[in-house]
Amino acid sequence: MKITVFGATGGVGREVVRQALDAGHEVTAVVRDPARLTVPEHERLRVATVADVTDEEALEPVLRGRDAVVSALGASSNKQARLTPVAGPALSAIVSAMDRAGVRRLSAISAAPLGPDHAEDGVLTRSVLLPLLRRALRDVYADLAVMEAVIGASDTCWTVVRPPRLLNKPGTGSYRRAVDANVRAARTIPRADVADALLTSLTDPATERHAVGVAT
């Protein structure tokens, strides 16, 4: 496949680029600063510098001729999400540019707290821990909620992946997955496993127009 990756310099985005190349795909990595892309040069890797990922005109050239798009975009902090939302405005521009470029398949990272609480999680988790987390990162989750709404209303063939806390650990290759639900007792997941979920969803019809909870 020919895949365009947004957020390619972030922890999940770099893993998406690496894994896609290892799987034999052609990758266009969209970045603001090429120096931050710590992925070795590769004959199937194209690095495209785009200063503003909310600029539809700038996005269309990096999408035309592609088979799919992976977004690993998201605010790095609550303050950033409050002052300059990332995911919502970017995905609004991306899905519009995808439509103009004739690209339909999209997978995007979101977060587990945007999904439904699992009925089998304990009362402490559902009544105390998750509400505290949602309150502490309310601006980050508000940005992601806008993103999910934009994606859901689009004509793209989308999948949203909702992980819990991300870890810088090797991928397990055996993470749990739940379609339109959160995984029971979802606590953590390596970034490498999230990257795998984003990529494998592109060819999995069961995830089309669904949110997928993942966790180890």
PDB file of C-alpha atoms in Angstrom, residues 7 20 22 52 54-56 60 62 64 69 77-78 88 94 97 117 125 130 150 177 193 195 205 207:
ATOM      1  CA  GLY A   7       2.324  12.892  13.245  1.00  0.00           C
ATOM      2  CA  ALA A  20       4.897   0.155   7.484  1.00  0.00           C
ATOM      3  CA  ASP A  22       9.117  -3.274   7.339  1.00  0.00           C
ATOM      4  CA  ASP A  52       0.470  23.691   8.809  1.00  0.00           C
ATOM      5  CA  THR A  54      -4.779  22.481   8.876  1.00  0.00           C
ATOM      6  CA  ASP A  55      -4.001  23.839   5.386  1.00  0.00           C
ATOM      7  CA  GLU A  56      -6.021  21.733   2.941  1.00  0.00           C
ATOM      8  CA  GLU A  60      -3.634  17.532  -1.020  1.00  0.00           C
ATOM      9  CA  VAL A  62       0.887  14.504   0.000  1.00  0.00           C
ATOM     10  CA  ARG A  64      -2.892  12.307  -4.029  1.00  0.00           C
ATOM     11  CA  VAL A  69      -3.857   7.666   5.681  1.00  0.00           C
ATOM     12  CA  SER A  77      -0.245  18.324  26.857  1.00  0.00           C
ATOM     13  CA  ASN A  78      -3.459  19.700  28.306  1.00  0.00           C
ATOM     14  CA  GLY A  88      -9.689  18.287  15.708  1.00  0.00           C
ATOM     15  CA  ILE A  94      -7.146  16.036   6.397  1.00  0.00           C
ATOM     16  CA  ALA A  97      -8.116  16.971   1.526  1.00  0.00           C
ATOM     17  CA  ASP A 117     -16.556   2.375  30.531  1.00  0.00           C
ATOM     18  CA  THR A 125     -12.224   2.573  38.337  1.00  0.00           C
ATOM     19  CA  LEU A 130     -11.690   7.442  35.144  1.00  0.00           C
ATOM     20  CA  VAL A 150     -15.226  15.151  12.366  1.00  0.00           C
ATOM     21  CA  ARG A 177      -8.821  -5.478  21.029  1.00  0.00           C
ATOM     22  CA  ASP A 193       1.316  -2.140  19.563  1.00  0.00           C
ATOM     23  CA  ALA A 195       1.099   1.465  15.646  1.00  0.00           C
ATOM     24  CA  PRO A 205     -13.116  -4.703   7.111  1.00  0.00           C
ATOM     25  CA  THR A 207     -12.969  -2.154  11.856  1.00  0.00           C
TER      26      THR A 207
END
